[in-house]
Amino acid sequence: HHPTTPTAERFRSSSHKFISLHTATNTQTLFTMFKLALLSLIGSAAAFTASPMAKTSTAMNAFSASDLPGALPPMGFFDPLGFAEKADEKTLKRYREAEVTHGRVAMLAVLGFLVGEAVEGSSFLFDAQISGPAITHFTQVPDGWDALIITFIGAAEAQRAQTGWVDPNDASYDQPGLLKDSYYPGDIGFDPLGLKPEDPEELNTMITKELQNGRLAMLAAAGFLAQEAVDGKGILEHFSS
């Protein structure tokens, strides 16, 4: 046993203070990230709703690349491969439907990555036994729950199809996936907080915000997936290391 010197005692005290400060900083950063993610999702929810103002909005009534929401300086309408130029109105609507839907899924995925890894080991679900990187969580879900999750997703997709798509029995064989003429891409009638503005210009601005958040989330989700697949570490673990 060696006696504790004043220098060693001061070093130990400083180390404890540093660790406490580091832990508090990480916790504050995590909560800030959660708030930003939640605000992003809530802010974009209004664009899910049905659009009674669509008839008065040029961008929503005349569906063309020249006046689509989502183009911002300095990039403007970013289409380097010319997909929009080669597309007719119906094809362009399908492109926008795919973009906005993927963006919404990506925003939920980013939030799921962060929340799922933050509560692992302390969640009331599945006896808190799910752990590790978020990309491994689904395979750890007990048998039966995966079927329930897939059923829920299928029901949501079926509702979206009934809202926006022409019945295959009423569509030509050479026009698969045809959207209804009255349907605006992404307009599935979901606005639980009543955030959708009635002014057409404000609505187009909100649609642009949702698209931009979705585009960023698609890049973020892809980055999360790739990073966790490469080294097997969770995203929050990377932030804290």
Short mmCIF file of C-alpha atoms in Angstrom, two decimals:
data_model
loop_
_atom_site.label_atom_id
_atom_site.label_comp_id
_atom_site.label_asym_id
_atom_site.label_seq_id
_atom_site.Cartn_x
_atom_site.Cartn_y
_atom_site.Cartn_z
CA HIS A 1 0.00 0.00 0.00
CA HIS A 2 1.37 3.38 -1.01
CA PRO A 3 0.31 6.59 0.74
CA THR A 4 -1.66 9.06 -1.38
CA THR A 5 0.34 12.18 -2.15
CA PRO A 6 -1.26 15.63 -2.54
CA THR A 7 -0.28 15.62 -6.23
CA ALA A 8 -2.00 12.27 -6.85
CA GLU A 9 -5.09 13.45 -4.98
CA ARG A 10 -5.32 16.62 -7.12
CA PHE A 11 -4.87 14.55 -10.29
CA ARG A 12 -7.66 12.19 -9.24
CA SER A 13 -10.01 15.08 -8.44
CA SER A 14 -9.30 16.73 -11.80
CA SER A 15 -9.93 13.46 -13.63
CA HIS A 16 -13.30 13.03 -11.93
CA LYS A 17 -14.30 16.57 -12.86
CA PHE A 18 -13.27 16.03 -16.49
CA ILE A 19 -15.24 12.79 -16.77
CA SER A 20 -18.34 14.40 -15.25
CA LEU A 21 -18.08 17.37 -17.60
CA HIS A 22 -17.54 15.10 -20.62
CA THR A 23 -20.58 12.97 -19.71
CA ALA A 24 -22.79 16.03 -19.20
CA THR A 25 -21.69 17.48 -22.53
CA ASN A 26 -22.49 14.24 -24.39
CA THR A 27 -25.92 14.05 -22.73
CA GLN A 28 -26.72 17.64 -23.66
CA THR A 29 -25.61 17.04 -27.26
CA LEU A 30 -27.79 13.92 -27.50
CA PHE A 31 -30.88 15.74 -26.26
CA THR A 32 -30.23 18.57 -28.72
CA MET A 33 -30.06 16.07 -31.58
CA PHE A 34 -33.36 14.50 -30.50
CA LYS A 35 -35.05 17.91 -30.40
CA LEU A 36 -33.82 18.80 -33.88
CA ALA A 37 -34.98 15.46 -35.29
CA LEU A 38 -38.41 15.77 -33.71
CA LEU A 39 -38.86 19.35 -34.93
CA SER A 40 -37.91 18.23 -38.42
CA LEU A 41 -40.58 15.52 -38.42
CA ILE A 42 -43.29 17.71 -36.89
CA GLY A 43 -42.54 20.55 -39.28
CA SER A 44 -42.93 18.29 -42.27
CA ALA A 45 -46.09 16.52 -41.08
CA ALA A 46 -48.37 19.24 -42.44
CA ALA A 47 -47.44 18.46 -46.01
CA PHE A 48 -48.95 14.97 -45.61
CA THR A 49 -52.48 16.33 -45.55
CA ALA A 50 -55.11 16.51 -48.24
CA SER A 51 -54.85 19.70 -50.30
CA PRO A 52 -58.10 21.57 -50.87
CA MET A 53 -55.96 24.54 -52.00
CA ALA A 54 -54.30 22.52 -54.74
CA LYS A 55 -56.60 23.97 -57.40
CA THR A 56 -55.40 27.49 -56.67
CA SER A 57 -51.71 26.67 -56.60
CA THR A 58 -49.84 26.83 -59.90
CA ALA A 59 -47.17 24.43 -58.71
CA MET A 60 -49.75 21.86 -57.66
CA ASN A 61 -52.21 22.31 -60.54
CA ALA A 62 -49.75 22.34 -63.46
CA PHE A 63 -47.27 19.60 -62.59
CA SER A 64 -44.11 20.46 -64.52
CA ALA A 65 -40.41 20.63 -63.72
CA SER A 66 -40.30 24.40 -64.18
CA ASP A 67 -42.50 25.18 -61.17
CA LEU A 68 -42.09 22.21 -58.82
CA PRO A 69 -41.50 23.00 -55.14
CA GLY A 70 -38.14 21.88 -53.81
CA ALA A 71 -35.77 23.94 -55.97
CA LEU A 72 -33.56 26.31 -53.99
CA PRO A 73 -30.50 28.42 -54.85
CA PRO A 74 -27.69 27.94 -55.52
CA MET A 75 -28.51 24.53 -57.03
CA GLY A 76 -31.94 25.40 -58.41
CA PHE A 77 -33.72 22.43 -60.01
CA PHE A 78 -31.00 19.82 -59.64
CA ASP A 79 -31.36 17.18 -62.35
CA PRO A 80 -27.89 16.55 -63.83
CA LEU A 81 -28.97 13.36 -65.64
CA GLY A 82 -32.01 14.99 -67.22
CA PHE A 83 -34.66 12.62 -65.85
CA ALA A 84 -37.24 15.40 -65.62
CA GLU A 85 -36.62 16.57 -69.18
CA LYS A 86 -37.35 13.10 -70.53
CA ALA A 87 -40.42 12.55 -68.32
CA ASP A 88 -44.03 13.36 -69.12
CA GLU A 89 -46.32 14.75 -66.42
CA LYS A 90 -47.44 11.34 -65.15
CA THR A 91 -43.88 10.04 -64.91
CA LEU A 92 -42.74 13.23 -63.19
CA LYS A 93 -45.47 12.79 -60.59
CA ARG A 94 -44.23 9.27 -59.88
CA TYR A 95 -40.68 10.59 -59.47
CA ARG A 96 -41.85 13.18 -56.93
CA GLU A 97 -44.00 10.60 -55.11
CA ALA A 98 -40.96 8.35 -54.78
CA GLU A 99 -38.75 11.20 -53.56
CA VAL A 100 -41.09 12.52 -50.90
CA THR A 101 -41.95 9.02 -49.63
CA HIS A 102 -38.31 7.97 -49.39
CA GLY A 103 -37.58 11.24 -47.59
CA ARG A 104 -40.27 10.60 -45.00
CA VAL A 105 -39.07 7.05 -44.38
CA ALA A 106 -35.49 8.33 -44.05
CA MET A 107 -36.51 10.97 -41.48
CA LEU A 108 -38.16 8.28 -39.38
CA ALA A 109 -35.11 6.04 -39.86
CA VAL A 110 -32.68 8.70 -38.63
CA LEU A 111 -34.83 9.30 -35.56
CA GLY A 112 -35.09 5.54 -35.04
CA PHE A 113 -31.32 5.12 -35.16
CA LEU A 114 -30.75 7.76 -32.49
CA VAL A 115 -33.64 6.87 -30.17
CA GLY A 116 -33.21 3.11 -30.54
CA GLU A 117 -29.57 3.23 -29.55
CA ALA A 118 -30.15 5.77 -26.78
CA VAL A 119 -32.72 3.63 -24.92
CA GLU A 120 -31.11 0.22 -25.45
CA GLY A 121 -30.67 -1.57 -22.16
CA SER A 122 -33.26 0.63 -20.44
CA SER A 123 -36.35 0.35 -22.64
CA PHE A 124 -39.54 -1.25 -21.36
CA LEU A 125 -39.79 -3.17 -24.65
CA PHE A 126 -38.59 -6.79 -24.89
CA ASP A 127 -37.14 -6.74 -21.36
CA ALA A 128 -34.45 -4.28 -22.51
CA GLN A 129 -32.57 -7.16 -24.15
CA ILE A 130 -32.03 -5.49 -27.55
CA SER A 131 -28.58 -3.93 -27.80
CA GLY A 132 -25.77 -3.06 -30.17
CA PRO A 133 -25.85 -1.04 -33.40
CA ALA A 134 -29.29 -0.09 -34.69
CA ILE A 135 -28.85 -2.14 -37.87
CA THR A 136 -28.91 -5.30 -35.72
CA HIS A 137 -31.98 -4.41 -33.66
CA PHE A 138 -34.61 -5.83 -36.01
CA THR A 139 -33.02 -9.28 -36.02
CA GLN A 140 -33.15 -9.28 -32.20
CA VAL A 141 -36.89 -8.67 -32.05
CA PRO A 142 -38.69 -11.77 -30.65
CA ASP A 143 -40.55 -14.05 -33.06
CA GLY A 144 -43.99 -12.79 -33.96
CA TRP A 145 -43.23 -9.10 -33.60
CA ASP A 146 -41.55 -8.94 -36.99
CA ALA A 147 -44.76 -10.19 -38.63
CA LEU A 148 -46.74 -7.53 -36.76
CA ILE A 149 -44.35 -4.80 -37.93
CA ILE A 150 -44.54 -5.98 -41.55
CA THR A 151 -48.35 -6.11 -41.34
CA PHE A 152 -48.46 -2.52 -40.06
CA ILE A 153 -46.19 -1.33 -42.87
CA GLY A 154 -48.28 -3.22 -45.43
CA ALA A 155 -51.50 -1.64 -44.14
CA ALA A 156 -49.98 1.85 -44.39
CA GLU A 157 -48.78 1.19 -47.93
CA ALA A 158 -52.18 -0.21 -48.95
CA GLN A 159 -53.87 2.95 -47.67
CA ARG A 160 -51.39 5.11 -49.59
CA ALA A 161 -52.04 3.11 -52.76
CA GLN A 162 -55.81 3.51 -52.43
CA THR A 163 -55.40 7.24 -51.90
CA GLY A 164 -53.07 8.03 -54.78
CA TRP A 165 -53.09 5.24 -57.35
CA VAL A 166 -55.51 4.36 -60.12
CA ASP A 167 -57.05 0.92 -59.67
CA PRO A 168 -55.08 -1.49 -61.90
CA ASN A 169 -58.39 -2.67 -63.36
CA ASP A 170 -59.03 0.87 -64.62
CA ALA A 171 -55.52 1.54 -65.97
CA SER A 172 -53.99 0.59 -69.29
CA TYR A 173 -51.61 -2.39 -69.26
CA ASP A 174 -48.78 -0.16 -70.51
CA GLN A 175 -49.21 2.37 -67.65
CA PRO A 176 -48.35 0.50 -64.45
CA GLY A 177 -48.33 2.50 -61.23
CA LEU A 178 -50.51 5.26 -62.65
CA LEU A 179 -51.33 8.05 -60.18
CA LYS A 180 -54.75 9.66 -60.03
CA ASP A 181 -55.09 12.99 -61.84
CA SER A 182 -56.49 14.56 -58.64
CA TYR A 183 -53.66 13.26 -56.47
CA TYR A 184 -50.67 15.43 -55.59
CA PRO A 185 -47.54 13.37 -54.74
CA GLY A 186 -47.26 12.83 -51.00
CA ASP A 187 -50.74 14.19 -50.29
CA ILE A 188 -52.10 11.26 -48.25
CA GLY A 189 -54.32 13.23 -45.86
CA PHE A 190 -52.18 13.11 -42.71
CA ASP A 191 -51.98 16.34 -40.69
CA PRO A 192 -52.73 15.48 -37.04
CA LEU A 193 -51.42 18.82 -35.73
CA GLY A 194 -53.19 20.98 -38.31
CA LEU A 195 -49.99 22.68 -39.40
CA LYS A 196 -50.77 22.94 -43.10
CA PRO A 197 -51.06 26.58 -44.23
CA GLU A 198 -54.01 27.64 -46.38
CA ASP A 199 -52.02 30.10 -48.47
CA PRO A 200 -50.68 28.34 -51.62
CA GLU A 201 -47.29 30.07 -51.46
CA GLU A 202 -46.81 29.17 -47.81
CA LEU A 203 -47.86 25.61 -48.62
CA ASN A 204 -45.26 25.37 -51.37
CA THR A 205 -42.65 26.69 -48.95
CA MET A 206 -43.58 23.99 -46.43
CA ILE A 207 -43.44 21.32 -49.14
CA THR A 208 -39.94 22.53 -50.04
CA LYS A 209 -38.87 22.33 -46.39
CA GLU A 210 -40.15 18.77 -46.15
CA LEU A 211 -38.31 17.79 -49.33
CA GLN A 212 -35.07 19.36 -48.12
CA ASN A 213 -35.33 17.66 -44.73
CA GLY A 214 -36.08 14.37 -46.47
CA ARG A 215 -33.12 14.69 -48.83
CA LEU A 216 -30.77 15.38 -45.93
CA ALA A 217 -32.26 12.46 -43.99
CA MET A 218 -31.72 10.08 -46.94
CA LEU A 219 -28.04 10.98 -46.97
CA ALA A 220 -27.82 10.69 -43.18
CA ALA A 221 -29.58 7.31 -43.07
CA ALA A 222 -27.32 5.96 -45.81
CA GLY A 223 -24.30 7.20 -43.86
CA PHE A 224 -25.54 5.62 -40.64
CA LEU A 225 -26.09 2.26 -42.36
CA ALA A 226 -22.69 2.28 -44.03
CA GLN A 227 -20.80 3.35 -40.90
CA GLU A 228 -22.38 0.73 -38.65
CA ALA A 229 -21.87 -1.97 -41.28
CA VAL A 230 -18.17 -1.11 -41.58
CA ASP A 231 -17.09 -1.20 -37.95
CA GLY A 232 -20.04 -2.68 -36.04
CA LYS A 233 -20.35 0.31 -33.71
CA GLY A 234 -23.53 2.28 -33.01
CA ILE A 235 -23.88 5.87 -34.20
CA LEU A 236 -24.11 7.23 -30.66
CA GLU A 237 -21.05 5.22 -29.76
CA HIS A 238 -19.17 7.09 -32.49
CA PHE A 239 -20.35 10.42 -31.09
CA SER A 240 -19.17 9.56 -27.58
CA SER A 241 -15.80 8.06 -28.54
#
